[in-house]
Coordinates of C-alpha atoms and ligand atoms in Angstrom, one line a residue:
M1 CA 23.3 3.4 -5.5
V2 CA 20.0 3.2 -3.7
N3 CA 17.1 1.9 -5.9
L4 CA 13.6 0.5 -5.5
L5 CA 15.0 -2.9 -4.5
S6 CA 17.3 -1.5 -1.8
P7 CA 16.5 -2.3 1.8
I8 CA 15.6 0.7 4.1
T9 CA 15.4 1.1 7.8
I10 CA 12.4 3.0 9.2
G11 CA 12.5 3.4 13.0
D12 CA 13.1 -0.2 14.2
L13 CA 11.9 -1.8 11.0
Q14 CA 14.1 -3.2 8.2
L15 CA 12.2 -3.3 5.0
K16 CA 13.6 -5.6 2.3
N17 CA 12.7 -3.1 -0.5
R18 CA 11.0 0.2 -1.1
I19 CA 7.8 -1.1 -2.6
V20 CA 4.7 -0.3 -0.5
L21 CA 1.2 -1.8 -0.8
P22 CA -0.8 1.3 0.1
P23 CA -4.0 1.0 2.2
M24 CA -6.9 -0.1 0.1
Q25 CA -10.3 -1.0 1.5
T26 CA -11.3 -4.5 0.2
G27 CA -14.8 -4.7 1.8
L28 CA -13.8 -8.2 2.9
A29 CA -14.3 -7.8 6.6
D30 CA -17.6 -9.2 8.0
E31 CA -20.6 -7.1 9.1
K32 CA -19.1 -6.5 12.5
G33 CA -15.7 -5.4 11.2
R34 CA -14.1 -8.8 11.9
V35 CA -11.2 -10.3 9.9
T36 CA -12.3 -13.0 7.5
E37 CA -10.5 -15.8 5.8
K38 CA -10.8 -13.9 2.4
L39 CA -9.2 -10.8 3.9
V40 CA -6.3 -12.9 5.3
D41 CA -5.8 -14.6 1.9
H42 CA -5.9 -11.2 0.2
Y43 CA -2.9 -9.8 2.2
G44 CA -1.1 -13.1 2.1
Q45 CA -0.7 -12.6 -1.7
Y46 CA 1.7 -9.6 -1.1
S47 CA 3.7 -10.8 1.8
S48 CA 6.7 -12.3 -0.2
D49 CA 7.4 -9.4 -2.5
V50 CA 6.7 -6.0 -1.1
G51 CA 8.7 -4.2 1.6
L52 CA 5.8 -2.7 3.5
I53 CA 2.1 -3.6 3.6
I54 CA -0.2 -0.9 4.9
V55 CA -3.4 -2.7 5.8
E56 CA -6.6 -0.9 4.7
H57 CA -8.3 1.7 6.9
S58 CA -9.9 0.3 10.0
F59 CA -12.5 2.2 12.1
V60 CA -11.4 3.3 15.5
L61 CA -15.0 3.9 16.8
P62 CA -18.3 2.4 15.6
E63 CA -19.6 5.9 14.6
G64 CA -16.4 6.4 12.6
K65 CA -17.1 3.5 10.3
Y66 CA -17.2 4.4 6.6
S67 CA -18.9 1.5 4.9
A68 CA -20.0 -2.1 4.8
G69 CA -17.2 -4.6 4.9
Q70 CA -14.8 -2.2 6.5
L71 CA -12.3 -3.6 8.9
G72 CA -12.6 -2.6 12.6
I73 CA -10.1 -2.0 15.3
D74 CA -12.4 -0.3 17.8
R75 CA -12.6 -3.1 20.4
D76 CA -10.4 -5.7 22.0
G77 CA -12.5 -8.6 20.8
L78 CA -11.1 -7.9 17.3
I79 CA -7.5 -8.6 18.3
P80 CA -7.4 -12.3 17.7
G81 CA -8.5 -11.9 14.1
L82 CA -6.1 -9.0 13.6
E83 CA -3.4 -11.3 14.9
T84 CA -4.0 -13.8 12.2
L85 CA -4.0 -11.0 9.6
A86 CA -0.7 -9.5 10.9
E87 CA 0.9 -12.9 10.9
V88 CA 0.0 -13.8 7.4
A89 CA 0.9 -10.3 6.1
R90 CA 4.4 -10.7 7.6
E91 CA 4.9 -14.4 6.9
G92 CA 6.7 -13.9 3.6
G93 CA 9.0 -11.2 4.8
A94 CA 7.0 -8.0 4.4
S95 CA 6.6 -5.6 7.3
A96 CA 3.0 -4.8 8.1
I97 CA 1.3 -1.8 9.7
I98 CA -2.4 -1.0 9.7
Q99 CA -4.2 2.3 8.9
L100 CA -6.5 3.8 11.6
N101 CA -9.4 6.0 10.5
H102 CA -12.4 7.9 11.6
A103 CA -14.7 8.8 8.8
G104 CA -16.2 11.8 10.6
L105 CA -18.9 13.5 8.4
K106 CA -18.4 10.8 5.8
A107 CA -19.4 8.0 8.2
E108 CA -21.9 5.3 7.2
G109 CA -25.4 6.5 7.5
T110 CA -24.6 10.3 7.3
E111 CA -25.8 12.5 4.6
L112 CA -22.5 13.9 3.6
N113 CA -21.9 14.2 -0.1
I114 CA -18.4 15.6 -0.1
L115 CA -18.0 15.2 -3.8
D116 CA -19.4 18.6 -4.4
F117 CA -18.9 19.9 -0.9
D118 CA -22.6 20.2 -0.6
Y119 CA -23.6 18.6 2.6
E120 CA -25.6 19.1 5.8
G121 CA -22.9 18.0 8.2
S122 CA -20.9 20.3 10.3
L123 CA -17.7 19.6 12.3
S124 CA -19.2 21.7 15.1
K125 CA -21.2 18.6 16.0
Y126 CA -18.2 17.3 17.8
S127 CA -18.0 18.6 21.4
L128 CA -14.7 19.0 23.1
K129 CA -15.4 15.9 25.1
E130 CA -16.1 14.0 22.0
I131 CA -12.8 15.2 20.5
D132 CA -11.0 13.8 23.5
R133 CA -12.8 10.5 23.0
I134 CA -11.7 10.4 19.4
V135 CA -8.0 11.1 20.4
E136 CA -8.3 8.3 22.9
S137 CA -9.8 5.9 20.3
F138 CA -6.8 6.4 18.0
V139 CA -4.5 5.7 20.9
K140 CA -6.4 2.6 22.0
S141 CA -6.6 1.3 18.5
G142 CA -2.9 1.8 18.0
I143 CA -2.2 -0.3 21.2
R144 CA -4.5 -3.0 19.8
A145 CA -2.6 -3.0 16.5
M146 CA 0.7 -3.6 18.3
K147 CA -0.9 -6.3 20.5
A148 CA -2.0 -8.0 17.3
G149 CA 1.5 -8.1 16.0
F150 CA 1.5 -5.2 13.6
Q151 CA 4.7 -3.2 13.4
G152 CA 3.1 0.1 13.6
V153 CA 0.2 2.2 12.5
E154 CA -0.7 4.7 9.9
I155 CA -3.0 7.6 10.9
H156 CA -5.4 8.5 8.1
G157 CA -5.3 12.2 7.4
A158 CA -6.4 12.3 3.8
H159 CA -9.2 11.7 1.3
G160 CA -11.9 13.7 3.1
F161 CA -12.1 11.7 6.2
L162 CA -12.3 13.2 9.7
L163 CA -8.7 14.5 10.1
N164 CA -8.8 15.9 6.6
Q165 CA -12.1 17.5 7.4
F166 CA -10.4 19.3 10.3
T167 CA -7.3 20.4 8.3
S168 CA -9.2 21.6 5.2
P169 CA -10.6 25.2 5.3
I170 CA -13.3 23.9 3.0
T171 CA -14.8 21.5 5.5
N172 CA -13.8 23.0 8.8
D173 CA -16.5 25.4 10.0
R174 CA -15.6 25.3 13.7
E175 CA -15.1 28.6 15.5
D176 CA -13.2 27.3 18.6
E177 CA -9.6 26.2 19.0
Y178 CA -10.1 23.4 16.5
G179 CA -11.2 25.6 13.6
G180 CA -10.5 28.8 11.7
R181 CA -6.8 29.5 11.6
F182 CA -4.5 26.9 10.1
E183 CA -2.8 26.4 13.4
D184 CA -6.1 25.5 14.9
R185 CA -7.3 23.3 12.1
I186 CA -4.2 21.0 12.5
R187 CA -4.6 20.8 16.3
L188 CA -6.5 17.5 16.2
P189 CA -4.2 15.5 14.0
L190 CA -1.2 16.8 15.9
R191 CA -2.8 15.8 19.2
I192 CA -3.5 12.3 17.9
V193 CA 0.0 11.7 16.5
E194 CA 1.6 13.1 19.7
K195 CA -0.5 10.8 21.9
V196 CA -0.1 7.7 19.7
R197 CA 3.7 8.4 19.7
Q198 CA 3.7 8.5 23.5
E199 CA 2.0 5.1 23.8
I200 CA 3.7 3.3 20.9
D201 CA 7.4 3.3 21.2
E202 CA 8.3 0.0 19.6
G203 CA 6.4 0.5 16.4
I204 CA 6.5 3.0 13.5
I205 CA 4.0 5.7 13.0
S206 CA 3.0 6.8 9.5
Y207 CA 0.7 9.6 8.6
R208 CA -1.3 9.7 5.4
L209 CA -1.2 13.3 4.5
G210 CA -3.8 15.1 2.5
A211 CA -1.2 17.4 0.9
T212 CA -3.7 19.0 -1.4
D213 CA -7.5 19.3 -1.5
L214 CA -7.3 19.8 -5.3
D215 CA -9.4 22.9 -4.9
S216 CA -8.3 26.5 -4.9
R217 CA -10.1 27.1 -1.6
G218 CA -8.3 24.2 0.0
I219 CA -5.0 23.6 2.0
T220 CA -1.9 25.2 0.3
I221 CA 1.3 23.3 -0.3
E222 CA 3.0 25.7 2.2
E223 CA 0.5 24.7 4.8
S224 CA 0.9 21.0 4.1
K225 CA 4.6 21.4 4.4
T226 CA 4.2 23.1 7.8
L227 CA 1.9 20.3 8.9
A228 CA 4.4 17.7 7.7
K229 CA 7.2 19.4 9.6
K230 CA 5.2 19.6 12.8
L231 CA 4.3 15.9 12.5
D232 CA 8.0 15.1 11.9
D233 CA 8.9 17.0 15.0
L234 CA 6.5 14.8 17.0
G235 CA 8.6 11.7 16.1
L236 CA 6.7 10.5 13.0
D237 CA 8.6 7.8 11.1
L238 CA 6.9 7.9 7.7
L239 CA 4.8 10.4 5.6
D240 CA 2.6 8.8 3.0
V241 CA 1.8 11.8 0.8
S242 CA -1.6 11.6 -0.9
G243 CA -4.4 14.1 -1.5
G244 CA -7.8 14.8 -2.8
L245 CA -10.6 15.9 -0.4
C246 CA -13.0 13.9 -2.7
G247 CA -11.0 10.7 -3.0
S248 CA -7.6 9.3 -3.6
S249 CA -7.6 9.0 -7.4
P250 CA -9.4 12.0 -8.8
D251 CA -10.6 11.7 -12.4
E252 CA -8.7 14.8 -13.5
L253 CA -5.4 13.2 -12.6
E254 CA -6.1 9.7 -14.0
G255 CA -3.5 8.5 -16.5
E256 CA -0.6 10.5 -15.0
Q257 CA 2.2 8.4 -13.5
G258 CA 2.9 9.6 -9.9
F259 CA 0.1 12.2 -9.6
F260 CA 0.9 13.2 -6.0
V261 CA 4.6 12.7 -6.3
S262 CA 5.3 16.4 -6.9
R263 CA 3.8 17.2 -3.5
A264 CA 5.8 14.3 -1.9
R265 CA 9.0 15.7 -3.4
E266 CA 8.3 19.2 -1.9
I267 CA 7.6 17.7 1.5
E268 CA 10.6 15.3 1.4
K269 CA 12.8 18.4 1.3
A270 CA 11.1 19.8 4.5
V271 CA 11.3 16.8 6.8
S272 CA 13.7 14.3 8.3
C273 CA 11.4 11.3 8.3
H274 CA 10.9 9.0 5.3
V275 CA 8.4 9.8 2.5
V276 CA 6.3 7.6 0.3
G277 CA 5.2 8.8 -3.2
V278 CA 1.9 7.6 -4.6
G279 CA -0.6 8.2 -7.4
G280 CA -1.1 6.3 -10.6
I281 CA 2.3 4.5 -10.5
T282 CA 2.1 1.4 -12.8
D283 CA 5.6 1.4 -14.4
P284 CA 8.3 -0.1 -12.2
V285 CA 11.0 1.8 -14.1
Y286 CA 9.4 5.1 -13.3
G287 CA 8.9 4.0 -9.7
N288 CA 12.6 3.1 -9.6
E289 CA 13.6 6.5 -10.9
L290 CA 11.7 8.3 -8.2
V291 CA 13.8 6.5 -5.6
T292 CA 17.2 6.7 -7.4
S293 CA 16.7 10.4 -7.9
G294 CA 16.0 10.9 -4.2
D295 CA 12.6 12.5 -4.9
V296 CA 11.0 10.0 -2.4
D297 CA 12.3 7.2 -0.2
L298 CA 9.6 4.6 -1.1
I299 CA 6.8 4.3 -3.7
A300 CA 3.3 2.8 -3.3
A301 CA 1.5 1.2 -6.2
G302 CA -2.1 0.6 -5.3
R303 CA -4.4 -0.3 -8.1
A304 CA -1.5 -1.8 -10.1
Q305 CA -1.0 -4.3 -7.3
L306 CA -4.7 -4.8 -6.8
N307 CA -5.1 -5.7 -10.4
D308 CA -2.0 -7.9 -10.4
P309 CA -0.7 -9.2 -7.1
T310 CA 2.5 -10.3 -8.8
W311 CA 3.3 -6.7 -9.7
A312 CA 6.1 -6.3 -7.1
A313 CA 7.7 -9.7 -8.1
R314 CA 7.6 -8.7 -11.8
A315 CA 9.0 -5.2 -10.9
A316 CA 11.9 -6.9 -9.1
S317 CA 12.8 -9.2 -12.0
E318 CA 12.4 -6.4 -14.5
L319 CA 14.7 -4.1 -12.5
R320 CA 17.3 -6.8 -11.9
Ligands
FMN401 C1 -10.3 0.1 -3.9 C2 -9.5 1.2 -3.2 C3 -9.5 1.3 -1.8 C4 -8.8 2.3 -1.2 N1 -8.8 2.4 0.2 C5 -8.0 3.2 0.8 C6 -7.9 3.2 2.3 O1 -8.4 2.4 3.0 N2 -7.0 4.2 2.8 C7 -6.3 5.1 2.1 O2 -5.6 5.9 2.6 N3 -6.4 5.0 0.7 C8 -7.2 4.2 0.1 N4 -7.2 4.1 -1.3 C9 -6.2 4.9 -2.0 C10 -4.9 4.2 -2.4 O3 -4.2 3.9 -1.2 C11 -4.0 5.0 -3.3 O4 -3.6 6.1 -2.7 C12 -4.7 5.4 -4.6 O5 -5.4 4.3 -5.2 C13 -3.8 6.0 -5.6 O6 -2.7 5.1 -5.9 P1 -2.7 4.1 -7.2 O7 -3.0 5.0 -8.4 O8 -1.4 3.5 -7.2 O9 -3.9 3.2 -7.0 C14 -7.9 3.2 -1.9 C15 -7.9 3.0 -3.3 C16 -8.6 2.1 -4.0 C17 -8.5 1.9 -5.5

């Protein structure tokens, strides 16, 4: 029977188990977004025990940078550092991909306070030309990731960043073909995934889906299932199902094992690609049950592994 320690094939990748280190910003890059020794050492800690490392969100354009210490992937000069990072992350046997992000209205230096949706910013500030440039920046960053030796990329579509701002009816106030109706709000993420897929054929593409805004005015589960299906049809390999327009671990869900897993389970039934379940998972036995029951194909334990880099090794010995 398939369990948490069973290997899995995703696209061309063979993962040795189904434990994922989800993307988590460390703040360890330098002021120019460059890889540092500390950052490399950080990821090196996980390489021997997890199946898949998803390196933290990296900015695809300078104006899409979220905060100080964030990793960059917006220019070719960063490739040598990223090469070292990819090498160390993979050294112990893990597969490694990197998350690509544009913070949009949440970018460094903007006034957005998305926590209470009370902000000055408007998505209408992005011209159609600017949107084309953003699409292109994800594609170019994806190519850089592959050149650096990563085995794929994850497109960040959750936690209130740019792509989530487009998909959510709460934050999308555009009145053109990128706003209004659901079909129009998802146009940008679909364009990006389609283009990245065309340019990256040897690596896997994951999408971090904001499956719920945790707000009654937000995206519905039916809408997020439709988006998931459309992404799947474009040749996506992995759906990393998260949520929360205001952040990835909302206070009201704290303490619950697997707080976004119910959404992942729903989505898993709708798509053919593999699905990751995440949210508050600390107990390896619970994580294992999610995989043995077929609810999800892989599980991600974030803060549990941040607090204890030996979590995956301990999980393996506990489950054996
Ligand atoms: C310090 C920290 C940084 C994070 N950075 C990112 C990030 O770069 N990209 C992302 O998609 N999620 C990010 N997250 C969310 C995690 O990937 C994960 O979804 C979240 O912590 C819930 O899982 P957990 O309860 O297992 O920690 C971050 C979380 C933490 C705690």
